[in-house]
Coordinates of C-alpha atoms in Angstrom, one line a residue:
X56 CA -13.7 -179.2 -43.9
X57 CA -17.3 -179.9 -43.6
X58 CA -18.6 -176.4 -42.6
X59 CA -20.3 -174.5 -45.6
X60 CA -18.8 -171.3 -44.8
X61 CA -16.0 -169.8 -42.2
X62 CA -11.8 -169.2 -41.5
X63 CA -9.8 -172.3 -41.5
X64 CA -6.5 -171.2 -39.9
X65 CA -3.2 -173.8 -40.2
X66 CA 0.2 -172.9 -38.9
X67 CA 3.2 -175.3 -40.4
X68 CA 6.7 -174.6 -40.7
X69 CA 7.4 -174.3 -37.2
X70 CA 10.6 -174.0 -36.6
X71 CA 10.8 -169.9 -35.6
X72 CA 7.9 -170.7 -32.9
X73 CA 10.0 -173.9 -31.6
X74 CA 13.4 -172.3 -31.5
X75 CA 15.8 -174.5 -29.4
X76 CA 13.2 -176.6 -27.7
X77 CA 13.7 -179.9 -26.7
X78 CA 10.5 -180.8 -26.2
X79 CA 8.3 -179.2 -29.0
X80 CA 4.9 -181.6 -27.4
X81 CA 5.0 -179.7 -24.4
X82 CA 5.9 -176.7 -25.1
X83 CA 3.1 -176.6 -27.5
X84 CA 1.0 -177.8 -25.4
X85 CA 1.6 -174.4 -23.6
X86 CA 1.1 -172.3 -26.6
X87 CA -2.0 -173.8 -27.2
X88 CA -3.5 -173.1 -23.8
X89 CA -2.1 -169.7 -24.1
X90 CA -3.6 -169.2 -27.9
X91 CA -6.7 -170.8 -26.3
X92 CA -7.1 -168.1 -23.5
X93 CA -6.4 -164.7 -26.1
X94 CA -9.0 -166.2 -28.6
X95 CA -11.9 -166.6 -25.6
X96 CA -10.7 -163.2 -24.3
X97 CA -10.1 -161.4 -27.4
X98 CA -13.6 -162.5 -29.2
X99 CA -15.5 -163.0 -26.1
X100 CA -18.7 -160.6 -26.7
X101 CA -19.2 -162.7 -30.0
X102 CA -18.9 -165.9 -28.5
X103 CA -21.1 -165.3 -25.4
X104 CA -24.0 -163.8 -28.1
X105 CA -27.8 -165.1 -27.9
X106 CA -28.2 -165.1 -31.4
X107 CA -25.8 -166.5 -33.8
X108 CA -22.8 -166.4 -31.6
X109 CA -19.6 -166.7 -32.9
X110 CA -17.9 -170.4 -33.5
X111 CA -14.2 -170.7 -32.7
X112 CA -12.6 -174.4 -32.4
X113 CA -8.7 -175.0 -31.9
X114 CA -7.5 -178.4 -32.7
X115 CA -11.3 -179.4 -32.9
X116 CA -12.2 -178.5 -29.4
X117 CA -14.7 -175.6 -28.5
X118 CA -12.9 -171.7 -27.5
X119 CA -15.7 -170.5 -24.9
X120 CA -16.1 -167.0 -24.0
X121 CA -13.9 -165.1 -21.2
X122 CA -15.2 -162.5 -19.4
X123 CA -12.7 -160.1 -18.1
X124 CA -15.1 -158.6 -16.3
X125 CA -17.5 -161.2 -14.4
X126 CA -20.6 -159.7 -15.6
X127 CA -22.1 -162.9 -14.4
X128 CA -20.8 -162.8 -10.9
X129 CA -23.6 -161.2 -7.8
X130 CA -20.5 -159.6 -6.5
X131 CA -19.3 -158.3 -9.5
X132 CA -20.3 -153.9 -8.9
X133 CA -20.6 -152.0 -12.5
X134 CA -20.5 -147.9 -12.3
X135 CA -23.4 -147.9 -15.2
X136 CA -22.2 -146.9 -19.0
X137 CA -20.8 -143.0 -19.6
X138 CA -20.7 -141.6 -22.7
X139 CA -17.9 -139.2 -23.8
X140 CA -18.4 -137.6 -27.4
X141 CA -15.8 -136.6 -29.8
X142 CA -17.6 -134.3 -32.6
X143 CA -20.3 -136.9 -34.0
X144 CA -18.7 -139.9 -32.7
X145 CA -19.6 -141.3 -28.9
X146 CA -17.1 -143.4 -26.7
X147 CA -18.7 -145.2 -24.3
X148 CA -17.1 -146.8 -20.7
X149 CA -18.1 -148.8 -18.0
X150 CA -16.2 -149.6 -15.0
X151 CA -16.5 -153.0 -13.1
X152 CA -14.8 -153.7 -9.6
X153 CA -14.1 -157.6 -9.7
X154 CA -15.1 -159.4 -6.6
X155 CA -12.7 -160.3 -3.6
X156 CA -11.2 -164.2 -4.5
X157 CA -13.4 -165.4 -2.1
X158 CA -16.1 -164.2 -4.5
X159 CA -15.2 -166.6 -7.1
X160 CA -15.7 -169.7 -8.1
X161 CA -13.1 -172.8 -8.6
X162 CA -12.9 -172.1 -12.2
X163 CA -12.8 -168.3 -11.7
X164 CA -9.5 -168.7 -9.4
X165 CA -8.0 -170.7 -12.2
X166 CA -7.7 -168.3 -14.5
X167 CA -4.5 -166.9 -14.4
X168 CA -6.0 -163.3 -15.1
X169 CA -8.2 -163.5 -11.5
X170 CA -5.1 -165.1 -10.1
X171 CA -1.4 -164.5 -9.9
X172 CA -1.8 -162.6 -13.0
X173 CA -4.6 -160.5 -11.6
X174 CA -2.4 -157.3 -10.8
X175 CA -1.3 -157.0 -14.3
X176 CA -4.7 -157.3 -15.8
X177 CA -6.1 -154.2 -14.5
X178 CA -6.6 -151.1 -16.2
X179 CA -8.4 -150.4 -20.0
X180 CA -10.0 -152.7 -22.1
X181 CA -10.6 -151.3 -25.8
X182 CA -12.9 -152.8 -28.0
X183 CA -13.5 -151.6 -31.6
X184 CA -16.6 -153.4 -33.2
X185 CA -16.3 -155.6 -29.5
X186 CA -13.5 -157.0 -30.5
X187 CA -10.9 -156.6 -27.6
X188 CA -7.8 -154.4 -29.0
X189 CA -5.4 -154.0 -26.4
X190 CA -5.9 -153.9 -21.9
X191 CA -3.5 -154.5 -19.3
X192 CA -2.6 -150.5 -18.7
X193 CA -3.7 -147.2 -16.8
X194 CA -2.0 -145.3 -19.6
X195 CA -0.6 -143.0 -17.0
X196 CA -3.3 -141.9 -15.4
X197 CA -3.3 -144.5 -12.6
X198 CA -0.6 -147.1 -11.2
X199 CA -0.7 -150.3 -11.4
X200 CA -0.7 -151.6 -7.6
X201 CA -2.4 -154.4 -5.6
X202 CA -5.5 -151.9 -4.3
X203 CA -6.7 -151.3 -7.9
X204 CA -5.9 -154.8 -9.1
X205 CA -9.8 -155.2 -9.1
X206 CA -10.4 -152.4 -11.5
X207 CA -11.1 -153.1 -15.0
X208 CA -12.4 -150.6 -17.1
X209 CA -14.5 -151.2 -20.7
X210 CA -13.3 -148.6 -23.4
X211 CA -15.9 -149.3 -26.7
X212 CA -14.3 -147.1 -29.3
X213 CA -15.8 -146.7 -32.8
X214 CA -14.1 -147.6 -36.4
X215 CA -14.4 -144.0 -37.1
X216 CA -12.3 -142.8 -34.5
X217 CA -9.2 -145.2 -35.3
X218 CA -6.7 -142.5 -36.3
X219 CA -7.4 -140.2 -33.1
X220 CA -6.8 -143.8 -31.5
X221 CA -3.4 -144.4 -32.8
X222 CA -5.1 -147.8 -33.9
X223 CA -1.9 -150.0 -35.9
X224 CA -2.7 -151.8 -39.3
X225 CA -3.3 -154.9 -36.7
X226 CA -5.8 -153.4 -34.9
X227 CA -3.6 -154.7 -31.9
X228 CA -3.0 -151.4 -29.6
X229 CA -4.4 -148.4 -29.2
X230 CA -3.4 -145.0 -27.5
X231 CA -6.4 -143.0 -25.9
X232 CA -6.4 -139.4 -27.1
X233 CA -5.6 -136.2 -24.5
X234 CA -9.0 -134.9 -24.1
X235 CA -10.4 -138.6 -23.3
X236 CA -7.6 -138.9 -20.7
X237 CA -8.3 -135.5 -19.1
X238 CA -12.4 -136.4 -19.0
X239 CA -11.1 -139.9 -17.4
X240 CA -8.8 -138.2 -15.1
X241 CA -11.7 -137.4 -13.4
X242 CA -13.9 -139.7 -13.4
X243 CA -11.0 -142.7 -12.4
X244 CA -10.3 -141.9 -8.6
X245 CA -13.9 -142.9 -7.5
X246 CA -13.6 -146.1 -9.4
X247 CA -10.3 -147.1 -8.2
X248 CA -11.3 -146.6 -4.3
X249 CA -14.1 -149.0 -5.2
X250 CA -11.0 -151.4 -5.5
X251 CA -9.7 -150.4 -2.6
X252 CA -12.5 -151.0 -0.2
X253 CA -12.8 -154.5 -1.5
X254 CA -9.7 -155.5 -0.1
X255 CA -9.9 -152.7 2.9
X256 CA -13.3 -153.7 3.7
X257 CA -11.7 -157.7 4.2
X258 CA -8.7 -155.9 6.1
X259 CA -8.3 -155.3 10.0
X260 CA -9.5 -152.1 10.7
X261 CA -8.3 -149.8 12.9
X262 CA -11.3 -149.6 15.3
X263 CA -9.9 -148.1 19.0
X264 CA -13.4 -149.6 20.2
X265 CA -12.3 -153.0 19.9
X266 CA -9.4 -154.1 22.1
X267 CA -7.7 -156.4 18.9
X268 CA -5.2 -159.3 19.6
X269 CA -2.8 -157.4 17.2
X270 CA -2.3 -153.6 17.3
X271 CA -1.2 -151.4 14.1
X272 CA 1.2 -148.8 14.9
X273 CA 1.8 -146.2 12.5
X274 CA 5.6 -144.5 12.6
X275 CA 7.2 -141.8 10.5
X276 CA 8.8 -144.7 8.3
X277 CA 5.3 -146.5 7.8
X278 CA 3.5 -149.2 10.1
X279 CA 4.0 -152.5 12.2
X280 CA 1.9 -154.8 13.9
X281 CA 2.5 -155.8 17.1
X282 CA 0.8 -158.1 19.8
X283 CA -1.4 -156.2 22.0
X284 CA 0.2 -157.0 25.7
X285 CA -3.4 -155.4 26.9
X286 CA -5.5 -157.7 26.2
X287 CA -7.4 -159.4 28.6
X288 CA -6.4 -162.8 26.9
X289 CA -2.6 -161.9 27.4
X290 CA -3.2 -160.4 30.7
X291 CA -4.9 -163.7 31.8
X292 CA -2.3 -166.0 30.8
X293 CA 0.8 -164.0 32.6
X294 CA -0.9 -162.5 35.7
X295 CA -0.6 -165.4 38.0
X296 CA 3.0 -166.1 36.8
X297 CA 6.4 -164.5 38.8
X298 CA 7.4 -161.3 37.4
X299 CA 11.1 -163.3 35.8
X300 CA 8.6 -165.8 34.1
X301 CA 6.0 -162.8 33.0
X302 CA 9.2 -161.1 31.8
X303 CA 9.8 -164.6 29.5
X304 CA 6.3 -164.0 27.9
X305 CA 7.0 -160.4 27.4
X306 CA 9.6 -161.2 25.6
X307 CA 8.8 -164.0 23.3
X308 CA 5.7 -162.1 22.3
X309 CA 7.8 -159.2 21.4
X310 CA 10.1 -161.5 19.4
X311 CA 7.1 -162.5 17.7
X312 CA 6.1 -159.0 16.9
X313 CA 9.1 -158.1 15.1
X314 CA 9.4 -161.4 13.0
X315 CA 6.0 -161.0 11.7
X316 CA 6.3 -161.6 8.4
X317 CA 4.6 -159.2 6.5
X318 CA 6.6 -159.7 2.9
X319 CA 5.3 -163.1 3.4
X320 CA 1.9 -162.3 3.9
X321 CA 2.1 -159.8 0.9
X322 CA 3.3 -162.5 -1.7
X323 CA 0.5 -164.0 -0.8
X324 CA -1.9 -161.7 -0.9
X325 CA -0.6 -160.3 -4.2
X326 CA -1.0 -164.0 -6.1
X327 CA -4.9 -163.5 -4.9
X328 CA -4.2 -166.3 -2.1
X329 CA -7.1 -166.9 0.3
X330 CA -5.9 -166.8 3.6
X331 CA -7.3 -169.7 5.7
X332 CA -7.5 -168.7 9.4
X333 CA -7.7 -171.8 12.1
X334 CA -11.0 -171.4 14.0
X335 CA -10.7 -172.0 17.3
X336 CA -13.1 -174.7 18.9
X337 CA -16.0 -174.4 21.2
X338 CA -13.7 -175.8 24.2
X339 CA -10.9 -173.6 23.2
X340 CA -12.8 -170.7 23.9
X341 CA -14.3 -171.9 26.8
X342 CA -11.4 -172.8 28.5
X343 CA -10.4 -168.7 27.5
X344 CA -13.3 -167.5 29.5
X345 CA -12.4 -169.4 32.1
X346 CA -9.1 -168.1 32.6
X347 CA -10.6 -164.9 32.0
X348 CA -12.9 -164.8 34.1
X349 CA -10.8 -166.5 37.4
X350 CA -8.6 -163.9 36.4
X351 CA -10.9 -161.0 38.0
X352 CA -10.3 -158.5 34.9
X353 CA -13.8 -158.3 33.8
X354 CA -16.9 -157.8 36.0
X355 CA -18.5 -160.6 38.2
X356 CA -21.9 -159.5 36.6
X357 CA -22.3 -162.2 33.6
X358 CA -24.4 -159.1 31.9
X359 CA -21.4 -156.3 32.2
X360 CA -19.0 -159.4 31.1
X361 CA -21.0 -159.6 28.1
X362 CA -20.7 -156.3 27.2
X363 CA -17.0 -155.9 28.1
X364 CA -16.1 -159.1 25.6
X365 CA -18.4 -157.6 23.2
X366 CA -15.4 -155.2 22.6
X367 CA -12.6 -157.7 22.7
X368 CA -11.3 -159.7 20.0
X369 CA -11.8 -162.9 19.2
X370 CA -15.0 -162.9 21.2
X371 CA -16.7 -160.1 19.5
X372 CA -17.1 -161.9 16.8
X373 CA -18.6 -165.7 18.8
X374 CA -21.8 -166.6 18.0
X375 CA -24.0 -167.6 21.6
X376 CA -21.4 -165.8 23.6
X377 CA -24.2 -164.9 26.0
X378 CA -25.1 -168.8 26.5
X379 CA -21.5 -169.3 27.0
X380 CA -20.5 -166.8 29.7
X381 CA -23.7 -167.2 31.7
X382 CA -22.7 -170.8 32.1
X383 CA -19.1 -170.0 33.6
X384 CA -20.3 -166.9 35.5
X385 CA -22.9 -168.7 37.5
X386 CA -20.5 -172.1 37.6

């Protein structure tokens, strides 16, 4: 070893680790990139240091730092440290909502904690001395669910506090104390509905000013979505047709309605899967006016037209809609 001073760490005898494995190169190939991402995580407010940061290599290549919480990242919202003091001794915690996937970069969405794994990272982090002891868990006081998956909360507790911690001989877990748990109790709902308005936020609201392409009806047993029949658009495409073959369309739009499928959608959305909607083209959307507009629903006045599509999805949200329906009004 050519380093004047450090920890040189060599595990041999592997045969417990290996077990029945049939392919030991692989499958410690996946150890390694496992070991690799604890030891960034674990150590990561040494390694990311100004001054004299802390040096960890594995199989001679460089650990680097990972963040749990995306300090780095514009998007990233902090609540701002709180202190909570226990006789002469101060805890301090900071909450951070991660950003939306869309938010992060390529290597961000690789990590398997911002992706499919993001769900079970939330919750506590506790650090004594920085060093990352134990996260992944509300500890009761919230659930673990897909709207607080963004919530990550930074617990630094100090050495002298380890036996009100429940701090093992490995330093490896920790159990928060009562009192810190009824002070967080009330401090955690806030914090989670940060969380929830980043995925909300994303979400289709409910707005009854805005005549959607998909309604969301509420029941007794919970919600479905279902096409909105009253939309212009819809209107437009059925109204010159007989009633059997408007009864056709009626019916396959219903069909689609009630095979909408929402576990789908969910799976996705709970492996942090960007959803990647088609975007209709400029003559697509003309050629929608068009039959809009021959259609007689909206006003003849290009103005009032512009202000009735204003409220109607997809167009409320076209850039140059003005240009566009002057052009057809006025033929």
């Amino acid at each position: 070893m050519s380093k004047n001073s450090g920890t040189l760490v060599i595990w041999h005898n592997l045969d417990l680790l290996l077990g029945d494995s049939s392919k030991p190169g692989p499958f410690l190939a996946e150890k390694v990139v496992s070991l690799r991402h604890e030891l960034g995580l674990t150590f990561h407010r040494y390694l990311s240091e100004k001054r004299s940061p802390l040096k960890i290599t594995l199989n001679g290549t460089s650990i680097g730092a990972i963040d749990p919480f995306l300090k780095k990242n514009p998007k990233t919202q902090r609540s701002g440290t709180e202190p909570m003091f226990f006789g002469k001794h101060v805890v301090q915690f900071e909450a951070f909502t991660l950003p939306h996937s869309s938010h992060l970069s390529r290597a961000e969405r690789r990590r398997h904690d911002l992706g499919e794994g993001m769900r079970d990272a939330q919750g506590f982090y506790f650090y004594r001395n920085r060093r990352l002891i134990s996260y992944g868990s509300w500890h009761g006081l919230a659930k673990m669910n897909e709207l607080s998956k963004q919530t990550r909360v930074q617990v630094d507790v100090p050495s002298e506090l380890d036996s009100l911690w429940q701090l093992d001989i490995k330093k490896s877990k920790a159990e928060p104390p009562a009192t810190f748990k009824q002070r967080l109790r009330q401090l955690l709902r806030p914090i989670l509905e940060q969380s929830h308005r980043v995925h909300t936020f994303r979400g289709r609201r409910e707005n009854r000013e805005i005549e959607h392409i998909w309604n969301k009806i509420r029941t007794e047993e919970g919600f479905r979505y279902e096409i909105n029949t009253d939309s212009p658009i819809v209107i437009s495409a059925i109204q010159d047709l007989s009633d059997v073959e408007a009864s056709r369309i009626h019916r396959l739009l219903q069909l689609i309605s009630n095979t909408f499928p929402v576990l789908d959608a969910y799976a996705e959305v709970a492996a942090n899967h960007e959803s990647q909607a088609l975007s209709e083209t400029s003559e697509e959307i003309r050629l929608r006016l068009v039959d809009i507009h021959k259609s007689g629903l909206l006003s003849s006045d290009p103005k009032i037209a512009l202000t009735q599509l204003a409220q109607v999805e997809p167009f409320n949200n076209i850039l140059g809609l003005e240009q566009v329906i002057n052009k057809i009004w006025k033929g």
